[in-house]
Coordinates of N, CA and C in Angstrom, one line a residue:
X1 N 26.1 -1.6 12.6 CA 25.2 -0.6 13.1 C 24.0 -1.2 13.9
X2 N 23.7 -0.8 15.1 CA 22.6 -1.4 15.8 C 21.3 -1.3 15.0
X3 N 20.4 -2.2 15.3 CA 19.2 -2.3 14.5 C 18.3 -1.0 14.6
X4 N 18.2 -0.5 15.9 CA 17.4 0.7 16.1 C 18.0 1.9 15.3
X5 N 19.4 2.0 15.3 CA 20.0 3.0 14.5 C 19.8 2.9 13.0
X6 N 19.8 1.7 12.5 CA 19.6 1.5 11.1 C 18.1 1.8 10.7
X7 N 17.2 1.5 11.6 CA 15.8 1.9 11.4 C 15.6 3.4 11.3
X8 N 16.3 4.1 12.3 CA 16.2 5.5 12.3 C 16.8 6.1 11.0
X9 N 17.9 5.6 10.6 CA 18.6 6.1 9.4 C 17.7 5.9 8.2
X10 N 17.1 4.8 8.0 CA 16.2 4.5 6.9 C 15.0 5.4 6.9
X11 N 14.5 5.6 8.1 CA 13.3 6.5 8.3 C 13.7 7.9 7.9
X12 N 14.8 8.4 8.2 CA 15.3 9.7 7.8 C 15.4 9.8 6.3
X13 N 16.0 8.8 5.7 CA 16.1 8.8 4.2 C 14.7 8.8 3.6
X14 N 13.8 8.0 4.1 CA 12.5 7.9 3.5 C 11.8 9.2 3.6
X15 N 11.8 9.8 4.7 CA 11.1 11.1 4.9 C 11.8 12.2 4.1
X16 N 13.1 12.2 4.1 CA 13.8 13.2 3.3 C 13.5 13.1 1.8
X17 N 13.4 11.9 1.3 CA 13.1 11.7 -0.1 C 11.7 12.3 -0.4
X18 N 10.8 12.0 0.5 CA 9.4 12.5 0.3 C 9.4 14.1 0.3
X19 N 10.1 14.7 1.2 CA 10.1 16.1 1.4 C 10.9 16.8 0.2
X20 N 12.0 16.2 -0.2 CA 12.7 16.7 -1.4 C 11.9 16.6 -2.6
X21 N 11.1 15.6 -2.8 CA 10.2 15.4 -3.9 C 9.1 16.5 -3.9
X22 N 8.6 16.8 -2.8 CA 7.5 17.7 -2.6 C 7.9 19.2 -2.8
X23 N 9.1 19.5 -2.2 CA 9.5 20.9 -2.1 C 10.8 21.2 -2.8
X24 N 11.4 20.2 -3.4 CA 12.7 20.5 -4.0 C 13.8 20.5 -3.0
X25 N 15.0 20.3 -3.4 CA 16.1 20.3 -2.5 C 16.3 21.6 -1.8
X26 N 16.4 22.7 -2.5 CA 16.6 24.0 -1.9 C 15.5 24.4 -1.0
X27 N 14.3 24.0 -1.3 CA 13.1 24.4 -0.4 C 12.9 23.5 0.8
X28 N 13.7 22.5 0.9 CA 13.5 21.6 2.1 C 14.4 22.0 3.2
X29 N 14.0 21.7 4.4 CA 14.7 22.0 5.6 C 15.0 20.8 6.5
X30 N 16.2 20.7 7.1 CA 16.5 19.6 8.0 C 15.5 19.6 9.1
X31 N 15.1 20.7 9.6 CA 14.2 20.7 10.8 C 12.9 20.0 10.4
X32 N 12.4 20.2 9.2 CA 11.2 19.5 8.8 C 11.4 18.0 8.6
X33 N 12.6 17.6 8.1 CA 12.9 16.2 8.0 C 12.9 15.6 9.4
X34 N 13.5 16.2 10.4 CA 13.6 15.7 11.7 C 12.2 15.6 12.3
X35 N 11.4 16.6 12.2 CA 10.0 16.6 12.7 C 9.2 15.4 12.2
X36 N 9.2 15.2 10.9 CA 8.4 14.2 10.3 C 9.0 12.8 10.5
X37 N 10.3 12.7 10.7 CA 10.9 11.4 10.9 C 10.8 11.1 12.4
X38 N 10.5 12.1 13.2 CA 10.4 11.8 14.7 C 11.7 11.6 15.4
X39 N 12.7 12.3 14.9 CA 14.1 12.2 15.5 C 14.6 13.6 15.8
X40 N 15.6 13.6 16.6 CA 16.3 14.9 16.9 C 17.2 15.3 15.7
X41 N 17.2 16.6 15.4 CA 18.0 17.1 14.3 C 19.4 16.7 14.4
X42 N 19.9 16.7 15.7 CA 21.3 16.3 15.9 C 21.6 14.9 15.4
X43 N 20.6 14.0 15.5 CA 20.8 12.6 15.0 C 21.0 12.6 13.5
X44 N 20.3 13.5 12.8 CA 20.4 13.6 11.3 C 21.8 14.0 11.0
X45 N 22.4 15.0 11.7 CA 23.7 15.5 11.4 C 24.8 14.4 11.9
X46 N 24.4 13.6 12.8 CA 25.3 12.5 13.2 C 25.5 11.5 12.1
X47 N 24.4 11.2 11.4 CA 24.4 10.2 10.3 C 25.0 10.8 9.0
X48 N 24.6 12.0 8.7 CA 24.8 12.6 7.4 C 25.6 13.8 7.3
X49 N 25.8 14.5 8.4 CA 26.7 15.7 8.4 C 26.1 17.0 7.7
X50 N 25.4 16.7 6.6 CA 24.8 17.9 5.9 C 23.6 17.4 5.1
X51 N 22.7 18.4 4.7 CA 21.6 18.0 3.8 C 22.0 17.5 2.5
X52 N 23.1 18.0 2.0 CA 23.6 17.5 0.7 C 24.0 16.0 0.8
X53 N 24.5 15.6 1.9 CA 24.9 14.2 2.0 C 23.7 13.3 2.2
X54 N 22.6 13.8 2.7 CA 21.3 13.1 2.7 C 20.9 12.8 1.2
X55 N 20.9 13.8 0.4 CA 20.5 13.7 -1.0 C 21.5 12.8 -1.7
X56 N 22.7 12.9 -1.4 CA 23.7 12.0 -2.0 C 23.4 10.5 -1.7
X57 N 23.0 10.2 -0.5 CA 22.7 8.9 -0.1 C 21.4 8.4 -0.8
X58 N 20.5 9.3 -1.0 CA 19.3 8.9 -1.7 C 19.6 8.6 -3.2
X59 N 20.5 9.4 -3.8 CA 20.9 9.1 -5.1 C 21.7 7.7 -5.2
X60 N 22.5 7.5 -4.2 CA 23.3 6.2 -4.2 C 22.4 5.0 -4.1
X61 N 21.3 5.2 -3.3 CA 20.3 4.1 -3.1 C 19.6 3.8 -4.4
X62 N 19.3 4.9 -5.1 CA 18.6 4.8 -6.4 C 19.5 4.0 -7.4
X63 N 20.8 4.4 -7.4 CA 21.7 3.7 -8.3 C 21.8 2.2 -7.9
X64 N 21.9 1.9 -6.6 CA 22.0 0.5 -6.2 C 20.8 -0.3 -6.5
X65 N 19.6 0.3 -6.3 CA 18.4 -0.5 -6.6 C 18.3 -0.7 -8.1
X66 N 18.6 0.3 -8.9 CA 18.5 0.2 -10.4 C 19.5 -0.8 -10.9
X67 N 20.7 -0.9 -10.3 CA 21.7 -1.8 -10.7 C 21.3 -3.3 -10.3
X68 N 20.7 -3.4 -9.2 CA 20.2 -4.7 -8.7 C 19.1 -5.2 -9.7
X69 N 18.3 -4.4 -10.1 CA 17.2 -4.8 -11.1 C 17.9 -5.4 -12.4
X70 N 18.9 -4.7 -12.9 CA 19.6 -5.2 -14.1 C 20.3 -6.5 -13.8
X71 N 21.0 -6.6 -12.6 CA 21.7 -7.8 -12.3 C 20.8 -9.0 -12.2
X72 N 19.6 -8.8 -11.6 CA 18.7 -9.9 -11.4 C 18.2 -10.3 -12.8
X73 N 17.9 -9.3 -13.7 CA 17.4 -9.6 -15.0 C 18.5 -10.4 -15.8
X74 N 19.7 -10.0 -15.7 CA 20.8 -10.7 -16.4 C 21.0 -12.1 -15.9
X75 N 20.7 -12.3 -14.6 CA 20.9 -13.7 -14.1 C 19.8 -14.7 -14.5
X76 N 18.7 -14.2 -15.1 CA 17.7 -15.1 -15.6 C 18.1 -15.8 -16.8
X77 N 17.6 -17.0 -17.0 CA 18.0 -17.7 -18.2 C 17.1 -17.3 -19.4
X78 N 17.4 -16.2 -19.9 CA 16.6 -15.6 -21.0 C 17.5 -15.3 -22.2
X79 N 16.9 -15.4 -23.4 CA 17.5 -14.9 -24.6 C 17.4 -13.4 -24.6
X80 N 18.4 -12.7 -24.3 CA 18.3 -11.3 -23.9 C 17.8 -10.4 -25.0
X81 N 18.2 -10.7 -26.2 CA 17.8 -9.7 -27.3 C 16.5 -10.1 -28.0
X82 N 15.8 -11.1 -27.5 CA 14.4 -11.3 -28.0 C 13.6 -10.1 -27.7
X83 N 12.7 -9.7 -28.7 CA 11.9 -8.5 -28.5 C 11.1 -8.5 -27.2
X84 N 10.5 -9.6 -26.9 CA 9.7 -9.7 -25.7 C 10.6 -9.5 -24.4
X85 N 11.8 -10.1 -24.4 CA 12.6 -10.0 -23.3 C 13.1 -8.5 -23.1
X86 N 13.5 -7.9 -24.2 CA 13.9 -6.5 -24.1 C 12.8 -5.6 -23.7
X87 N 11.6 -5.8 -24.1 CA 10.5 -5.0 -23.7 C 10.1 -5.2 -22.2
X88 N 10.3 -6.4 -21.8 CA 10.0 -6.7 -20.3 C 11.1 -5.9 -19.5
X89 N 12.3 -5.9 -19.9 CA 13.4 -5.2 -19.2 C 13.1 -3.7 -19.2
X90 N 12.7 -3.2 -20.4 CA 12.4 -1.8 -20.5 C 11.3 -1.4 -19.6
X91 N 10.2 -2.1 -19.6 CA 9.0 -1.8 -18.8 C 9.4 -1.9 -17.3
X92 N 10.2 -2.8 -16.9 CA 10.6 -3.0 -15.6 C 11.3 -1.7 -15.1
X93 N 12.3 -1.2 -15.9 CA 13.0 -0.1 -15.5 C 12.1 1.2 -15.5
X94 N 11.3 1.3 -16.5 CA 10.4 2.5 -16.6 C 9.5 2.5 -15.4
X95 N 8.9 1.4 -15.0 CA 8.0 1.4 -13.9 C 8.7 1.8 -12.6
X96 N 9.9 1.2 -12.4 CA 10.7 1.6 -11.2 C 11.1 3.1 -11.2
X97 N 11.6 3.6 -12.3 CA 12.1 5.0 -12.3 C 10.9 5.9 -12.3
X98 N 9.7 5.5 -12.8 CA 8.6 6.4 -12.7 C 8.2 6.7 -11.3
X99 N 8.4 5.7 -10.4 CA 8.1 5.9 -9.0 C 9.1 6.8 -8.3
X100 N 10.2 7.1 -9.0 CA 11.3 8.0 -8.5 C 11.4 9.3 -9.3
X101 N 10.3 9.6 -10.0 CA 10.4 10.7 -11.0 C 10.8 12.0 -10.3
X102 N 10.2 12.3 -9.2 CA 10.5 13.6 -8.5 C 12.0 13.7 -8.1
X103 N 12.5 12.6 -7.6 CA 14.0 12.5 -7.3 C 14.8 12.6 -8.5
X104 N 14.4 12.1 -9.6 CA 15.2 12.2 -10.9 C 15.2 13.7 -11.3
X105 N 14.1 14.4 -11.1 CA 14.0 15.8 -11.4 C 15.1 16.6 -10.6
X106 N 15.1 16.3 -9.3 CA 16.1 16.9 -8.5 C 17.5 16.6 -8.9
X107 N 17.7 15.3 -9.3 CA 19.0 14.9 -9.8 C 19.5 15.7 -11.0
X108 N 18.5 15.9 -11.9 CA 18.8 16.7 -13.1 C 19.1 18.2 -12.7
X109 N 18.3 18.7 -11.8 CA 18.4 20.1 -11.4 C 19.7 20.4 -10.7
X110 N 20.1 19.5 -9.8 CA 21.3 19.7 -9.0 C 22.5 19.5 -9.9
X111 N 22.4 18.7 -10.9 CA 23.5 18.4 -11.9 C 23.7 19.6 -12.8
X112 N 22.7 20.4 -13.1 CA 22.7 21.5 -14.0 C 23.1 22.8 -13.3
X113 N 23.1 22.8 -12.0 CA 23.4 24.1 -11.3 C 24.7 24.7 -11.7
X114 N 24.7 26.0 -11.9 CA 25.9 26.7 -12.2 C 27.0 26.6 -11.1
X115 N 28.2 26.3 -11.5 CA 29.3 26.2 -10.6 C 29.4 24.8 -9.9
X116 N 28.6 23.9 -10.3 CA 28.6 22.5 -9.7 C 29.8 21.8 -10.3
X117 N 30.8 21.6 -9.5 CA 32.1 21.0 -9.9 C 31.9 19.5 -10.2
X118 N 31.1 18.9 -9.3 CA 30.9 17.4 -9.4 C 29.4 17.1 -9.6
X119 N 28.8 17.2 -10.8 CA 27.4 17.0 -10.9 C 27.0 15.6 -10.4
X120 N 25.9 15.5 -9.6 CA 25.5 14.2 -9.1 C 25.4 13.1 -10.1
X121 N 24.9 13.5 -11.3 CA 24.7 12.5 -12.4 C 26.0 11.9 -12.8
X122 N 27.1 12.7 -12.9 CA 28.4 12.2 -13.3 C 28.9 11.3 -12.2
X123 N 28.7 11.7 -10.9 CA 29.2 10.9 -9.8 C 28.6 9.6 -9.8
X124 N 27.3 9.5 -10.1 CA 26.6 8.2 -10.1 C 27.1 7.3 -11.2
X125 N 27.4 7.9 -12.4 CA 27.9 7.1 -13.5 C 29.3 6.5 -13.1
X126 N 30.1 7.4 -12.5 CA 31.5 7.0 -12.2 C 31.4 5.9 -11.1
X127 N 30.5 6.1 -10.1 CA 30.4 5.1 -9.0 C 29.9 3.8 -9.6
X128 N 29.0 3.8 -10.5 CA 28.4 2.6 -11.1 C 29.5 1.8 -11.8
X129 N 30.3 2.5 -12.6 CA 31.4 1.9 -13.4 C 32.4 1.3 -12.4
X130 N 32.8 2.1 -11.4 CA 33.9 1.7 -10.6 C 33.5 0.5 -9.7
X131 N 32.3 0.5 -9.2 CA 31.9 -0.5 -8.2 C 31.3 -1.7 -8.8
X132 N 30.6 -1.6 -10.0 CA 29.9 -2.7 -10.5 C 30.4 -3.2 -11.9
X133 N 31.5 -2.5 -12.4 CA 31.9 -2.8 -13.7 C 32.3 -4.3 -14.0
X134 N 33.2 -4.8 -13.2 CA 33.7 -6.1 -13.4 C 32.6 -7.2 -13.5
X135 N 31.8 -7.3 -12.4 CA 30.8 -8.4 -12.4 C 29.7 -8.1 -13.4
X136 N 29.2 -6.9 -13.5 CA 28.1 -6.6 -14.3 C 28.5 -6.7 -15.8
X137 N 29.6 -6.2 -16.2 CA 30.1 -6.3 -17.6 C 30.3 -7.7 -18.0
X138 N 30.9 -8.5 -17.0 CA 31.1 -9.9 -17.3 C 29.7 -10.6 -17.6
X139 N 28.7 -10.3 -16.8 CA 27.4 -10.9 -17.0 C 26.8 -10.5 -18.3
X140 N 27.0 -9.2 -18.7 CA 26.5 -8.7 -20.0 C 27.2 -9.4 -21.1
X141 N 28.5 -9.5 -21.1 CA 29.2 -10.2 -22.1 C 28.8 -11.6 -22.3
X142 N 28.5 -12.3 -21.2 CA 28.1 -13.7 -21.2 C 26.7 -13.8 -21.9
X143 N 25.9 -12.7 -21.9 CA 24.6 -12.7 -22.6 C 24.8 -12.3 -24.0
X144 N 26.0 -12.0 -24.5 CA 26.3 -11.6 -25.9 C 26.1 -10.2 -26.1
X145 N 26.1 -9.4 -25.0 CA 25.9 -7.9 -25.2 C 27.2 -7.2 -25.4
X146 N 27.3 -6.4 -26.5 CA 28.5 -5.7 -26.8 C 28.8 -4.6 -25.8
X147 N 30.0 -4.7 -25.2 CA 30.5 -3.7 -24.3 C 31.9 -3.2 -24.7
X148 N 32.1 -1.9 -24.7 CA 33.4 -1.4 -25.0 C 34.5 -1.9 -24.1
X149 N 35.7 -1.9 -24.5 CA 36.8 -2.3 -23.7 C 37.3 -1.2 -22.7
X150 N 37.2 0.0 -23.2 CA 37.7 1.2 -22.4 C 36.7 1.7 -21.5
X151 N 37.1 2.0 -20.2 CA 36.2 2.6 -19.2 C 35.5 3.9 -19.7
X152 N 36.3 4.8 -20.3 CA 35.8 6.1 -20.7 C 34.7 5.9 -21.8
X153 N 34.9 4.9 -22.7 CA 33.9 4.7 -23.8 C 32.7 4.1 -23.2
X154 N 32.8 3.2 -22.2 CA 31.6 2.6 -21.5 C 30.8 3.8 -20.9
X155 N 31.5 4.7 -20.2 CA 30.7 5.7 -19.5 C 30.0 6.7 -20.5
X156 N 30.7 7.0 -21.5 CA 30.1 7.9 -22.6 C 28.9 7.2 -23.2
X157 N 29.1 6.0 -23.6 CA 28.0 5.3 -24.2 C 26.8 5.1 -23.3
X158 N 27.0 4.7 -22.1 CA 25.9 4.4 -21.2 C 25.2 5.7 -20.8
X159 N 26.0 6.8 -20.5 CA 25.4 8.0 -20.1 C 24.6 8.7 -21.1
X160 N 25.2 8.9 -22.3 CA 24.6 9.7 -23.4 C 23.5 9.0 -24.2
X161 N 23.7 7.6 -24.3 CA 22.7 6.9 -25.2 C 21.8 6.0 -24.4
X162 N 22.2 5.7 -23.1 CA 21.4 4.8 -22.3 C 20.7 5.4 -21.2
X163 N 21.4 6.1 -20.3 CA 20.9 6.6 -19.0 C 20.0 7.8 -19.3
X164 N 20.6 8.8 -20.0 CA 19.9 10.1 -20.1 C 18.6 10.0 -20.9
X165 N 18.6 9.2 -22.0 CA 17.3 9.1 -22.7 C 16.2 8.5 -21.8
X166 N 16.5 7.5 -21.0 CA 15.6 6.9 -20.1 C 15.1 7.9 -19.1
X167 N 16.0 8.7 -18.4 CA 15.7 9.7 -17.5 C 14.8 10.8 -18.1
X168 N 15.2 11.2 -19.2 CA 14.4 12.3 -19.9 C 13.0 11.8 -20.2
X169 N 12.9 10.5 -20.7 CA 11.6 10.0 -21.0 C 10.7 9.9 -19.7
X170 N 11.2 9.5 -18.6 CA 10.5 9.4 -17.4 C 10.1 10.7 -16.9
X171 N 11.0 11.7 -16.9 CA 10.7 13.0 -16.4 C 9.7 13.8 -17.2
X172 N 9.8 13.7 -18.6 CA 9.0 14.5 -19.5 C 7.8 13.8 -20.1
X173 N 7.6 12.5 -19.9 CA 6.6 11.8 -20.7 C 5.2 12.4 -20.4
X174 N 4.8 12.7 -19.2 CA 3.5 13.3 -18.9 C 3.3 14.6 -19.6
X175 N 4.3 15.5 -19.5 CA 4.2 16.8 -20.1 C 4.2 16.7 -21.6
X176 N 4.9 15.8 -22.1 CA 5.0 15.6 -23.6 C 3.6 15.2 -24.1
X177 N 3.0 14.2 -23.4 CA 1.7 13.7 -23.9 C 0.6 14.8 -23.8
X178 N 0.7 15.6 -22.7 CA -0.2 16.7 -22.6 C 0.0 17.8 -23.7
X179 N 1.2 18.2 -23.9 CA 1.5 19.2 -24.9 C 1.2 18.8 -26.3
X180 N 1.6 17.6 -26.6 CA 1.4 17.1 -28.0 C 0.1 16.3 -28.2
X181 N -0.7 16.2 -27.1 CA -1.9 15.5 -27.1 C -1.7 14.0 -27.7
X182 N -0.8 13.4 -27.1 CA -0.4 12.0 -27.5 C -0.7 11.0 -26.4
X183 N -1.3 9.9 -26.8 CA -1.6 8.8 -25.9 C -0.3 8.3 -25.3
X184 N -0.4 8.0 -24.0 CA 0.8 7.5 -23.2 C 1.4 6.2 -23.8
X185 N 0.5 5.3 -24.2 CA 0.9 4.1 -24.7 C 1.6 4.2 -26.1
X186 N 1.1 5.2 -26.8 CA 1.7 5.5 -28.1 C 3.1 6.1 -27.9
X187 N 3.3 7.0 -27.0 CA 4.6 7.5 -26.7 C 5.5 6.4 -26.2
X188 N 5.0 5.6 -25.4 CA 5.9 4.5 -24.9 C 6.4 3.6 -26.0
X189 N 5.5 3.3 -27.0 CA 5.9 2.4 -28.1 C 6.9 3.2 -29.0
X190 N 6.7 4.5 -29.2 CA 7.6 5.2 -30.1 C 8.9 5.4 -29.4
X191 N 9.0 5.6 -28.1 CA 10.2 5.8 -27.5 C 11.0 4.4 -27.4
X192 N 10.3 3.4 -27.2 CA 11.0 2.1 -27.1 C 11.5 1.7 -28.5
X193 N 10.8 2.0 -29.6 CA 11.3 1.8 -30.9 C 12.6 2.6 -31.2
X194 N 12.6 3.8 -30.8 CA 13.8 4.7 -31.0 C 15.0 4.2 -30.1
X195 N 14.7 3.8 -28.9 CA 15.7 3.2 -28.0 C 16.3 1.9 -28.5
X196 N 15.4 1.1 -29.0 CA 15.9 -0.2 -29.6 C 16.8 0.1 -30.8
X197 N 16.4 1.1 -31.6 CA 17.2 1.4 -32.8 C 18.6 2.1 -32.5
X198 N 18.7 2.5 -31.3 CA 20.0 3.3 -31.0 C 20.8 2.5 -29.9
X199 N 20.4 2.7 -28.7 CA 21.2 2.1 -27.6 C 21.2 0.6 -27.6
X200 N 20.0 -0.1 -27.8 CA 20.0 -1.5 -27.8 C 20.7 -2.1 -29.0
X201 N 20.6 -1.3 -30.2 CA 21.3 -1.8 -31.4 C 22.8 -1.7 -31.2
X202 N 23.3 -0.8 -30.5 CA 24.7 -0.7 -30.2 C 25.2 -1.9 -29.4
X203 N 24.4 -2.2 -28.4 CA 24.8 -3.4 -27.6 C 24.6 -4.7 -28.3
X204 N 23.8 -4.7 -29.3 CA 23.5 -5.9 -30.0 C 24.5 -6.1 -31.2
X205 N 25.3 -5.1 -31.5 CA 26.1 -5.1 -32.7 C 27.1 -6.2 -32.9
X206 N 27.6 -6.8 -31.8 CA 28.5 -7.8 -31.9 C 27.9 -9.2 -31.8
X207 N 26.6 -9.3 -31.6 CA 26.0 -10.6 -31.5 C 25.8 -11.2 -32.8
X208 N 26.2 -12.5 -32.9 CA 26.2 -13.2 -34.2 C 24.9 -14.0 -34.3

């Protein structure tokens, strides 16, 4: 793709992410994306065909960036299950995803819509497993991390005990602290302790 075309495409995605975050997916219009991106609406449809495909591309970029964070961390020469190392990885992910909180809200909302045959959350998990499974799982096993042999078991484990708790924490943490009058640092420590006792403990279970 020519450089100018790639710049325009990235600009469209950046503006769309901002507008989707501000107004929600249903409340956003392609005309507004085109105006703020400084491009013709026809160019948006040339790249993405529909507003839904713009959102899908944003979700895919989120997945790719999150996966790269994990891959870079696994490539470091670290004792992965040391408490300090695990907390560093946890905080790295929370910081990244907190900057994507509004998009995560849309991801949840779109996945819960009545009649949605292919919830975006499910599509992301399936994409992650199919595209990254071999190399990522190999890296995790080299670090002594317990990973199931069956693809279905990997998806169930990662989705229900790993991905969703993190997303829920990021999306609801501010409201939780306000409602229950809890300090954000205290909530962070409590959640990490629970996450360590469940999801991390599962992955650590085969480490000798």
